[in-house]
mmCIF file of C-alpha atoms and ligand atoms in Angstrom:
data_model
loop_
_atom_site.group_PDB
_atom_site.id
_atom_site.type_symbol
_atom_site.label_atom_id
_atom_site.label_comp_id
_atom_site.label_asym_id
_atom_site.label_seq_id
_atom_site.Cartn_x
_atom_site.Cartn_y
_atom_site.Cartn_z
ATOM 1 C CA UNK I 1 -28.672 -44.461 42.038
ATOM 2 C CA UNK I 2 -29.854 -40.967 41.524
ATOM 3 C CA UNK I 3 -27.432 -38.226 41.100
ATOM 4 C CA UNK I 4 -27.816 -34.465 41.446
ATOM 5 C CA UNK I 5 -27.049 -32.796 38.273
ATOM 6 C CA UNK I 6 -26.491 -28.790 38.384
ATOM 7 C CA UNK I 7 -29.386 -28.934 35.474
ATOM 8 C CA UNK I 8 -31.854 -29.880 37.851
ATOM 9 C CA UNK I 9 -30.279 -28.150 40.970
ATOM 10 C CA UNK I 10 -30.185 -25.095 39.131
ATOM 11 C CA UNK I 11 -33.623 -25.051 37.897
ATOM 12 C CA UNK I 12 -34.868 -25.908 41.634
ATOM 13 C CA UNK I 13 -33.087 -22.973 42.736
ATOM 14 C CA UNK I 14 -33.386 -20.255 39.748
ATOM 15 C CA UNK I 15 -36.759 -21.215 38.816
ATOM 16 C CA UNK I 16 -36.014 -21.740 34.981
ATOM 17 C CA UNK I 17 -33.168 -23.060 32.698
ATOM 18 C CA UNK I 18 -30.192 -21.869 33.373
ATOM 19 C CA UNK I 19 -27.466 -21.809 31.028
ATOM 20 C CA UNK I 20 -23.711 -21.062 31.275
ATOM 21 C CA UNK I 21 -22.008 -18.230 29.590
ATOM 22 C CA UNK I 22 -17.883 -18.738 29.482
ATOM 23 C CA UNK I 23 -16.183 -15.466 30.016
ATOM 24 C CA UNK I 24 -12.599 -14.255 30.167
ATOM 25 C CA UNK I 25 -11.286 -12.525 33.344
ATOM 26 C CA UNK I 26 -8.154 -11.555 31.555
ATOM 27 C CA UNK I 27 -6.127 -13.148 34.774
ATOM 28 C CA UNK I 28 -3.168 -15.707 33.754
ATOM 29 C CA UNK I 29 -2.103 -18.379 35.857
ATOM 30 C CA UNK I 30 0.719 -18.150 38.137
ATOM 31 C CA UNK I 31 1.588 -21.613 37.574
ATOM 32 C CA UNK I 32 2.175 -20.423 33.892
ATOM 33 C CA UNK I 33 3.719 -17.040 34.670
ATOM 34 C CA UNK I 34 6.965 -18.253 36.244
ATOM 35 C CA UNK I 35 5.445 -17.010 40.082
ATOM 36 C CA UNK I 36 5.047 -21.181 40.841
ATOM 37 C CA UNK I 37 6.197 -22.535 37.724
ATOM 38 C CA UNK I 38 6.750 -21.758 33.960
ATOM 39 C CA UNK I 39 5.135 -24.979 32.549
ATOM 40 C CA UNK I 40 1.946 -25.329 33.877
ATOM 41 C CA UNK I 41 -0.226 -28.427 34.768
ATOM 42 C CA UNK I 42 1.537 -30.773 32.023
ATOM 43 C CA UNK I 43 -2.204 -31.331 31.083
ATOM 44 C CA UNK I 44 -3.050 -27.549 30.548
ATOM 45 C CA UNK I 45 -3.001 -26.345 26.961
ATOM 46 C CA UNK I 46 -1.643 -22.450 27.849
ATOM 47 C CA UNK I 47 -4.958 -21.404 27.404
ATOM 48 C CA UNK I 48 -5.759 -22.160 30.952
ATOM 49 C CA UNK I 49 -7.435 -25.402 30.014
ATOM 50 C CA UNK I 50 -10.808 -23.227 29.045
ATOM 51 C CA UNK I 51 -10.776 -23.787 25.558
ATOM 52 C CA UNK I 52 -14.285 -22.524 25.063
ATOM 53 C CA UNK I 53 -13.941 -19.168 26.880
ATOM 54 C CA UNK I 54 -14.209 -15.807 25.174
ATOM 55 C CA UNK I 55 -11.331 -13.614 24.341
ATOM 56 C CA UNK I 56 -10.316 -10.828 26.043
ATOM 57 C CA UNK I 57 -13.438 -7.644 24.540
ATOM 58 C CA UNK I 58 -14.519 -5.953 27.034
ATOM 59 C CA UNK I 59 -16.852 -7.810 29.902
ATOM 60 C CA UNK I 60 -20.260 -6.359 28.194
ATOM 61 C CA UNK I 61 -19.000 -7.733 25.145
ATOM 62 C CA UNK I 62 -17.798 -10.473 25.682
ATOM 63 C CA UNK I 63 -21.244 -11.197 27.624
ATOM 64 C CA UNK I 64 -23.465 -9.877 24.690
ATOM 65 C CA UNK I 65 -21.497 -12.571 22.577
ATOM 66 C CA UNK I 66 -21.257 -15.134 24.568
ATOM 67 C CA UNK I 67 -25.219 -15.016 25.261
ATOM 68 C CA UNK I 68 -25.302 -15.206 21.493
ATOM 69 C CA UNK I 69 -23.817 -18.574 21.575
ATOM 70 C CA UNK I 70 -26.211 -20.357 24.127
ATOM 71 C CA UNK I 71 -29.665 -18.330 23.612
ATOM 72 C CA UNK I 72 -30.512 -21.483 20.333
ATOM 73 C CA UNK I 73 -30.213 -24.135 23.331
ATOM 74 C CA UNK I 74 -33.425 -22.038 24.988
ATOM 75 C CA UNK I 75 -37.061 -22.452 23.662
ATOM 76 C CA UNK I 76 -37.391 -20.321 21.263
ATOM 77 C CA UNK I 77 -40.346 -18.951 22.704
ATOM 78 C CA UNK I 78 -39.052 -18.722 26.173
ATOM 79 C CA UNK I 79 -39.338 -14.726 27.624
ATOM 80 C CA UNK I 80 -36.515 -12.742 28.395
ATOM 81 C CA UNK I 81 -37.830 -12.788 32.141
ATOM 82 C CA UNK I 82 -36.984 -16.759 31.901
ATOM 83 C CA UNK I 83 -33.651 -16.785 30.580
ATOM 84 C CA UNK I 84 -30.981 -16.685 33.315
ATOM 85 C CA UNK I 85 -27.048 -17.285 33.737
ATOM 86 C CA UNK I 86 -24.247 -18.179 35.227
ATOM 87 C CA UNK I 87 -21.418 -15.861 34.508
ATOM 88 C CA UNK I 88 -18.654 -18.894 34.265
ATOM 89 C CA UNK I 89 -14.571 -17.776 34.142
ATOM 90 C CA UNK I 90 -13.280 -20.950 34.256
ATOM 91 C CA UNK I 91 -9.693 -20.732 32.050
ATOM 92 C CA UNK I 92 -6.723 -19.786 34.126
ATOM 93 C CA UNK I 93 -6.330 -18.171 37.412
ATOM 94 C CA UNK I 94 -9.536 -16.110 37.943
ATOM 95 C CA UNK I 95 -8.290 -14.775 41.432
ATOM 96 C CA UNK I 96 -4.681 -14.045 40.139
ATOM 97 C CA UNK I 97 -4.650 -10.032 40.137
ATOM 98 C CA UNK I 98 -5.651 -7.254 41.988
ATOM 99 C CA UNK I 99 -8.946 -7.275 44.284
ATOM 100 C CA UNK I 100 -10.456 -3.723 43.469
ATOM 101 C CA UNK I 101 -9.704 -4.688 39.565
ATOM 102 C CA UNK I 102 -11.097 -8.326 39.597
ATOM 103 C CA UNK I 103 -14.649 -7.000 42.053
ATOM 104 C CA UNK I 104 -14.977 -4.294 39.315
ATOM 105 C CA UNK I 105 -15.418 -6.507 36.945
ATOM 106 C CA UNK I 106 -17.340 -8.988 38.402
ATOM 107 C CA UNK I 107 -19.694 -6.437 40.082
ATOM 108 C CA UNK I 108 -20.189 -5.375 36.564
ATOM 109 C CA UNK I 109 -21.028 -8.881 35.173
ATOM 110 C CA UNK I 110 -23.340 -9.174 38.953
ATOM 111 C CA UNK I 111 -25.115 -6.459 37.859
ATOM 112 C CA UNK I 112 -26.688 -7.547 34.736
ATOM 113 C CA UNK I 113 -30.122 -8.684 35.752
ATOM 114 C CA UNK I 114 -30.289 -11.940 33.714
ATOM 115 C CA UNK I 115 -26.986 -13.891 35.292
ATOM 116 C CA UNK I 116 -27.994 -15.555 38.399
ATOM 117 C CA UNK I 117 -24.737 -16.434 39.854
ATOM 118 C CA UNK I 118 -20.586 -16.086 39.163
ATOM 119 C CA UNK I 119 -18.674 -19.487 38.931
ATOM 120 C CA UNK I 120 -14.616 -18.210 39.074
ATOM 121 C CA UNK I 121 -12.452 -21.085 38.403
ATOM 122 C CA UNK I 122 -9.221 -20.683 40.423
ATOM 123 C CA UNK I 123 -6.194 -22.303 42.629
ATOM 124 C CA UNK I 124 -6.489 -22.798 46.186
ATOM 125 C CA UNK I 125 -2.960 -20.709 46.336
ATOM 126 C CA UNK I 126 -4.640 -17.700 44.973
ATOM 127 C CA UNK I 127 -7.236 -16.754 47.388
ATOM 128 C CA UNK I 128 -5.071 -13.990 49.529
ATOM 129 C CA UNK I 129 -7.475 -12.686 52.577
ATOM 130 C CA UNK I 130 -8.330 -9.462 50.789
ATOM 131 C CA UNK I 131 -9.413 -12.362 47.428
ATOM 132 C CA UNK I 132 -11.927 -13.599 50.438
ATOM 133 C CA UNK I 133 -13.147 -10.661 51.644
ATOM 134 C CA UNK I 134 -14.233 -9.572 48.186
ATOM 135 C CA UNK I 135 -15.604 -12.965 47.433
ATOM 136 C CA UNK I 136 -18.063 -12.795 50.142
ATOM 137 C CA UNK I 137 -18.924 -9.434 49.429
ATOM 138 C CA UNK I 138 -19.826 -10.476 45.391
ATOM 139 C CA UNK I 139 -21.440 -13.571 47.075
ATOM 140 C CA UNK I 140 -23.750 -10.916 49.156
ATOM 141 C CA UNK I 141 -24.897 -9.953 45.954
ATOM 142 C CA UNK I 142 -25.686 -13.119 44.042
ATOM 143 C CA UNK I 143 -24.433 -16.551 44.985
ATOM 144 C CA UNK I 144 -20.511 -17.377 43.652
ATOM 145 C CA UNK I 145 -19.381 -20.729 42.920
ATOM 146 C CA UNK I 146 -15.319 -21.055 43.024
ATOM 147 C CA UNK I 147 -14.303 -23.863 41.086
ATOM 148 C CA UNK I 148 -10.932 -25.973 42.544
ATOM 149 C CA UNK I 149 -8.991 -27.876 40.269
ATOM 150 C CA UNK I 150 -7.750 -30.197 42.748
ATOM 151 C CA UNK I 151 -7.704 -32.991 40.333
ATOM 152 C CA UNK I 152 -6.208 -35.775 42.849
ATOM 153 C CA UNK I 153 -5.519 -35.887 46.335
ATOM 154 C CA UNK I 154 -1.952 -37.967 45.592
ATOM 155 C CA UNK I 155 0.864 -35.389 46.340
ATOM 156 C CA UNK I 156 3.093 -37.912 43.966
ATOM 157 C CA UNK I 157 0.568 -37.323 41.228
ATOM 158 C CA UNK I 158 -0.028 -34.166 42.016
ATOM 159 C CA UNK I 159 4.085 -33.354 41.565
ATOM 160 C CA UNK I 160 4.367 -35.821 38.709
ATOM 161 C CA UNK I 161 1.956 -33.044 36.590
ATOM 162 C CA UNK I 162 3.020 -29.899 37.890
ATOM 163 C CA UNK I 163 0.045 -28.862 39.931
ATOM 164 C CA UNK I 164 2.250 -26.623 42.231
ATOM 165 C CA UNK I 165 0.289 -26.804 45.746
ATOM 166 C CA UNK I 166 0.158 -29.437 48.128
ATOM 167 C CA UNK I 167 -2.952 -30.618 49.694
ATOM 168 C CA UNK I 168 -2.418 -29.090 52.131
ATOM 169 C CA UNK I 169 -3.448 -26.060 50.734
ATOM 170 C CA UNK I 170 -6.480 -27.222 48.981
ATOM 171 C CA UNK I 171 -7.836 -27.890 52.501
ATOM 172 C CA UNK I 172 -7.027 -24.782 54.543
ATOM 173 C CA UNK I 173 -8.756 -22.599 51.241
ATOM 174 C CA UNK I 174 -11.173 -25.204 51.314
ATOM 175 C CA UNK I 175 -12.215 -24.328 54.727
ATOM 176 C CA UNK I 176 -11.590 -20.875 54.327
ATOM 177 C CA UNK I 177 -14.429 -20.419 51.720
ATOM 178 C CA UNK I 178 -16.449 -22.631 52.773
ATOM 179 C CA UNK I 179 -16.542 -20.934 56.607
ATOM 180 C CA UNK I 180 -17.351 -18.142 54.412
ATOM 181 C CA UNK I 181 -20.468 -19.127 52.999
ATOM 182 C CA UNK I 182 -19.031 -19.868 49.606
ATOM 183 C CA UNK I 183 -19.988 -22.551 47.044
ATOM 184 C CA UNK I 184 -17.325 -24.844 46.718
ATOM 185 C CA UNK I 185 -16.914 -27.096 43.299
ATOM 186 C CA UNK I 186 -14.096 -29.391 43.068
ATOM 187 C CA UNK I 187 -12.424 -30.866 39.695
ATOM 188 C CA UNK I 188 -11.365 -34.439 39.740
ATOM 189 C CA UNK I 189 -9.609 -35.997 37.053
ATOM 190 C CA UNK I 190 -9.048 -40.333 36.084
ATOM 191 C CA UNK I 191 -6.707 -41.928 34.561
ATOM 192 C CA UNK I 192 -3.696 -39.798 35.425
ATOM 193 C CA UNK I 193 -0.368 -41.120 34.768
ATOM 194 C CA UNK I 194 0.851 -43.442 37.994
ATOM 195 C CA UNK I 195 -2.874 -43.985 39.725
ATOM 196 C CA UNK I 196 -4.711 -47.310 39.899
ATOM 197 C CA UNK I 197 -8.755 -47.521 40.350
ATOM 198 C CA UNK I 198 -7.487 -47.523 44.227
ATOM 199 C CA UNK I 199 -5.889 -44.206 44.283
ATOM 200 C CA UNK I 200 -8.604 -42.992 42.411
ATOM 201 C CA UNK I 201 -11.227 -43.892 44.526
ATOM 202 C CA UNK I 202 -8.879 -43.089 47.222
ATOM 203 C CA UNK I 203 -9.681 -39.214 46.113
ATOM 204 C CA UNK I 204 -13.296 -39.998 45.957
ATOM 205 C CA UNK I 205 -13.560 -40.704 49.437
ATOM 206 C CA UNK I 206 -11.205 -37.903 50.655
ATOM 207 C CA UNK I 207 -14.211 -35.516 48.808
ATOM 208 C CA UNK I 208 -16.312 -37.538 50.309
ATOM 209 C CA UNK I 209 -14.815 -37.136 53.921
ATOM 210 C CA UNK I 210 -14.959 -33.115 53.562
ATOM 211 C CA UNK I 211 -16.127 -30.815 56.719
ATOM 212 C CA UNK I 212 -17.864 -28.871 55.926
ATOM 213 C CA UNK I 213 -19.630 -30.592 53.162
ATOM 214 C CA UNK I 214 -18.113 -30.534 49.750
ATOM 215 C CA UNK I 215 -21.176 -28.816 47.480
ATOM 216 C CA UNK I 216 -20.254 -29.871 44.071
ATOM 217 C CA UNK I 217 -17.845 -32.614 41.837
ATOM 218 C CA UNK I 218 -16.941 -32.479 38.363
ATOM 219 C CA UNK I 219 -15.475 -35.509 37.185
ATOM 220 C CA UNK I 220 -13.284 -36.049 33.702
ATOM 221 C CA UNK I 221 -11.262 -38.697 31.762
ATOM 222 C CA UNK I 222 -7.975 -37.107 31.478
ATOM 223 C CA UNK I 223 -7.311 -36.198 27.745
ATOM 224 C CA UNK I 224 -3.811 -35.666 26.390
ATOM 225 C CA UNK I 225 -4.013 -32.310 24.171
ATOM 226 C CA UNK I 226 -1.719 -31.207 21.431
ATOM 227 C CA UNK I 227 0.778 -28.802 22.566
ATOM 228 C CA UNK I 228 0.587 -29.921 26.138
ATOM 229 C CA UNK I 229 4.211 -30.969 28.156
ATOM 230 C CA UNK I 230 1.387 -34.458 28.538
ATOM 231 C CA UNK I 231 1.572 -34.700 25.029
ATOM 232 C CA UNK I 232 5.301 -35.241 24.540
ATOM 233 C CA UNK I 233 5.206 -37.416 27.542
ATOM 234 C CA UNK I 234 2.716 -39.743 26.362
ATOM 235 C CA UNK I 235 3.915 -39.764 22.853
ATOM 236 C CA UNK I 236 7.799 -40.742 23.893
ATOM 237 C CA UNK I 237 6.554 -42.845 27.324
ATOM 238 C CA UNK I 238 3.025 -44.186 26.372
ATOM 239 C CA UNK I 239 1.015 -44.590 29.570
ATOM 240 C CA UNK I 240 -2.178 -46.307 29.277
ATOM 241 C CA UNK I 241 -5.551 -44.535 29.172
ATOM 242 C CA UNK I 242 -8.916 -45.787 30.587
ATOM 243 C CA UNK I 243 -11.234 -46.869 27.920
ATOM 244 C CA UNK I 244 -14.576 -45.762 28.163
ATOM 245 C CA UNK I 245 -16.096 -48.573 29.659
ATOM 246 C CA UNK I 246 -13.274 -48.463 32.711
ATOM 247 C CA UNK I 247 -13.777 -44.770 32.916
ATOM 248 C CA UNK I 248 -17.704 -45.083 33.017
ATOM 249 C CA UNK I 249 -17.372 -48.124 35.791
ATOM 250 C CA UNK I 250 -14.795 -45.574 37.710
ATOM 251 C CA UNK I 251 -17.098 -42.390 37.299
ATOM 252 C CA UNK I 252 -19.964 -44.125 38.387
ATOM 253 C CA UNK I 253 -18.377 -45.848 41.891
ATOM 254 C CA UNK I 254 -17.356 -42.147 42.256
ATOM 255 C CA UNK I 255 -20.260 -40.637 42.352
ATOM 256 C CA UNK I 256 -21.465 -43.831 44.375
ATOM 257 C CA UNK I 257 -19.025 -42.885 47.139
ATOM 258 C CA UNK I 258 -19.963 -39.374 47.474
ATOM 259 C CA UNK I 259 -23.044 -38.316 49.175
ATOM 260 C CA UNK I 260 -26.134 -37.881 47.175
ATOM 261 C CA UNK I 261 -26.327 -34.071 48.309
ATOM 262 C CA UNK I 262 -23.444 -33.255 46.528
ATOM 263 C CA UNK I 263 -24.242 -31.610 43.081
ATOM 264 C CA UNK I 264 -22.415 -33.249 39.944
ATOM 265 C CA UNK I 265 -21.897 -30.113 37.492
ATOM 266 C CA UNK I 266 -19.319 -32.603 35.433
ATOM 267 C CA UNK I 267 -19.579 -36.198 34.360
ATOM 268 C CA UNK I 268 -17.554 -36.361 31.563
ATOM 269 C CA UNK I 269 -15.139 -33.934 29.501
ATOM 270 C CA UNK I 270 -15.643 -31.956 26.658
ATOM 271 C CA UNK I 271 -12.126 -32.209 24.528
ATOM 272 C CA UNK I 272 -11.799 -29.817 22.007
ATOM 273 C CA UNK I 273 -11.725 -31.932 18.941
ATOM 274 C CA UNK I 274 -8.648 -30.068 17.164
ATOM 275 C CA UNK I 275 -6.495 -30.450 20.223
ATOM 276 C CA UNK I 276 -7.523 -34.072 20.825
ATOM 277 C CA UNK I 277 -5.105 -36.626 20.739
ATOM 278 C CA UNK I 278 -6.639 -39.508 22.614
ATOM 279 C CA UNK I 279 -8.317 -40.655 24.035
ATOM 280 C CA UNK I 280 -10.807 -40.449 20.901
ATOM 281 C CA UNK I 281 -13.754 -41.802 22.523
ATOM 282 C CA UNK I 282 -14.114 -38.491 24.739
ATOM 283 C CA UNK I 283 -15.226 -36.656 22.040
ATOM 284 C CA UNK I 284 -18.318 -39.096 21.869
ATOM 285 C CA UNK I 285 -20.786 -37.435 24.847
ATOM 286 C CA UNK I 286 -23.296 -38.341 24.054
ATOM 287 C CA UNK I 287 -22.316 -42.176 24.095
ATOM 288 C CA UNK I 288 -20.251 -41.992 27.385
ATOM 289 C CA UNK I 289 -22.707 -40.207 29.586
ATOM 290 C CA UNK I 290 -25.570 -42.533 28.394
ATOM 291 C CA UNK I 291 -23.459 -45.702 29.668
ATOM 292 C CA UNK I 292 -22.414 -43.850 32.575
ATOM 293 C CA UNK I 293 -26.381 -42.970 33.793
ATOM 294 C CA UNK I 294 -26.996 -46.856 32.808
ATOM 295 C CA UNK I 295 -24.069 -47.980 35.195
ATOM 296 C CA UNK I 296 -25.667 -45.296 37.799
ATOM 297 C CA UNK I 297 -28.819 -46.667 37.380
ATOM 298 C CA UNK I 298 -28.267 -50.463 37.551
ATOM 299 C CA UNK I 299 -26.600 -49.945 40.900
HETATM 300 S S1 SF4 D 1 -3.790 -24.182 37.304
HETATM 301 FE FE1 SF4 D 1 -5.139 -24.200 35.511
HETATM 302 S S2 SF4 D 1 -4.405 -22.546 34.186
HETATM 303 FE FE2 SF4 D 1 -2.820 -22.931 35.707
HETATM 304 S S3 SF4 D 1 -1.416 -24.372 34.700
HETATM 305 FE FE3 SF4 D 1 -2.866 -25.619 35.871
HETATM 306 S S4 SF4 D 1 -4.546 -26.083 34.418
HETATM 307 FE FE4 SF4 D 1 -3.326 -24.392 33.529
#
């Protein structure tokens, strides 16, 4: 089976390699703040699960360094005029605050010629009318991705790790942007506490069902970091985790069950190694997305 990465998708519609750049917003999470809940997604770290982002220098700066960190991945001899990017906030709530603040500064960001596109990683409770309105304005400008982290469609899971919406929700935003001419990305997450390969592929197929079509999946082996409310739970109540080769069969009958249009920006997580706690093999890539593409490939 072939699958539609965001590598190739983005080079069919940018024209060249296209890299991300993670960026801070400077929002927090309302399901952090107290406004829906104190502790968070038992999963998230505090740091709004975007471990990798930038801290909080100004947008130009944070930009100028962040570029820094990606520009070795590109040819070196590859011309400025090549190089483009997508402005990614993905850690916290990247809708939670004021709309004339949060279009300032991602007009700003917009405006620098080399990033293609905005990717805002937010909840489906935070997009207020007046969020919308300024979405589809920025997305006037250069195309915006908004990033869901739905995770499962099982309201019992869902409760069980603090998510703090109902599906319901998720699918009148869901409709909402997508009416609007938005890009919509949705996170999905195995091997939560409670769900067999059923209920998994239970949320596949919801995804799947989507109208108007969902445009892109990103798909990860939960991970139980340090310092998470997970973490204690796991360590006093050990649940078991998928093993790579469960994970990799799962993954790929995901992306089996959704249709081939749909762009996969995520196969696999990226754990940050000092936070790890298991499972280990997650911090091995490399390894799991070659025996996922196999399993994709022999069927
Ligand atoms: S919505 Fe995101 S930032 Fe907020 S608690 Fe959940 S994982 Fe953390």
């Amino acid at each position: 089976m072939k699958i539609r990465t965001v590598s190739e998708e983005w080079k069919r519609i940018y024209g060249c390699k296209v890299m991300k750049l993670a960026l801070s917003s400077g929002c927090t999470c309302p399901n952090l703040d107290g406004t829906i809940g104190f502790g968070g997604c038992s999963f998230c770290t505090g740091s709004g699960s975007g471990e990798f982002a930038a801290g909080p220098d100004s947008i130009n700066v944070q930009i100028k360094e962040a570029k820094k960190r990606v520009d070795h991945k590109f040819p070196a001899a590859l011309p400025i005029e090549q190089r483009r990017y997508v402005a990614y906030f993905q850690a916290f709530t990247n809708t939670y605050g004021p709309a004339d603040k949060l279009e300032r500064l991602y007009d700003e960001v917009l405006s620098c010629p080399e990033v293609a596109a905005l990717s805002i990683g937010t909840r489906p409770d935070c997009i207020p009318d007046d969020i919308l309105e300024m979405l589809i304005r920025l997305n006037q400008k250069k195309p915006v991705y908004i990033e869901l982290g739905l995770q499962t469609v099982h309201e019992s899971t869902a409760e069980a790790f603090g998510r703090g919406y109902s599906l319901n929700v998720f699918e009148t935003t869901y409709s909402r942007l997508k009416n609007a001419g938005l890009t919509v990305i949705v996170h999905m997450i195995l091997g939560l506490p409670g769900e067999n390969k059923e209920d998994m592929l239970e949320t596949a197929r919801y995804l799947a069902a989507l109208s108007p079509k969902l445009d892109g999946i990103k798909i990860q082996m939960l991970q139980i970091l340090k310092g998470t409310r997970m973490a204690e739970e796991w360590t006093a109540h050990p649940f078991p985790l998928l093993t790579m080769e469960e994970y990799t069969d799962l993954a790929a009958e995901c992306l089996r069950i959704l249709p081939e249009e749909t762009v996969v920006h995520r196969m696999t997580g990226d754990p940050p190694r000092n936070l790890l706690i298991a499972p280990a093999w997650t911090t091995d890539k490399k390894r799991v997305l070659n025996m996922l593409r196999k399993k994709l490939a022999d069927g």
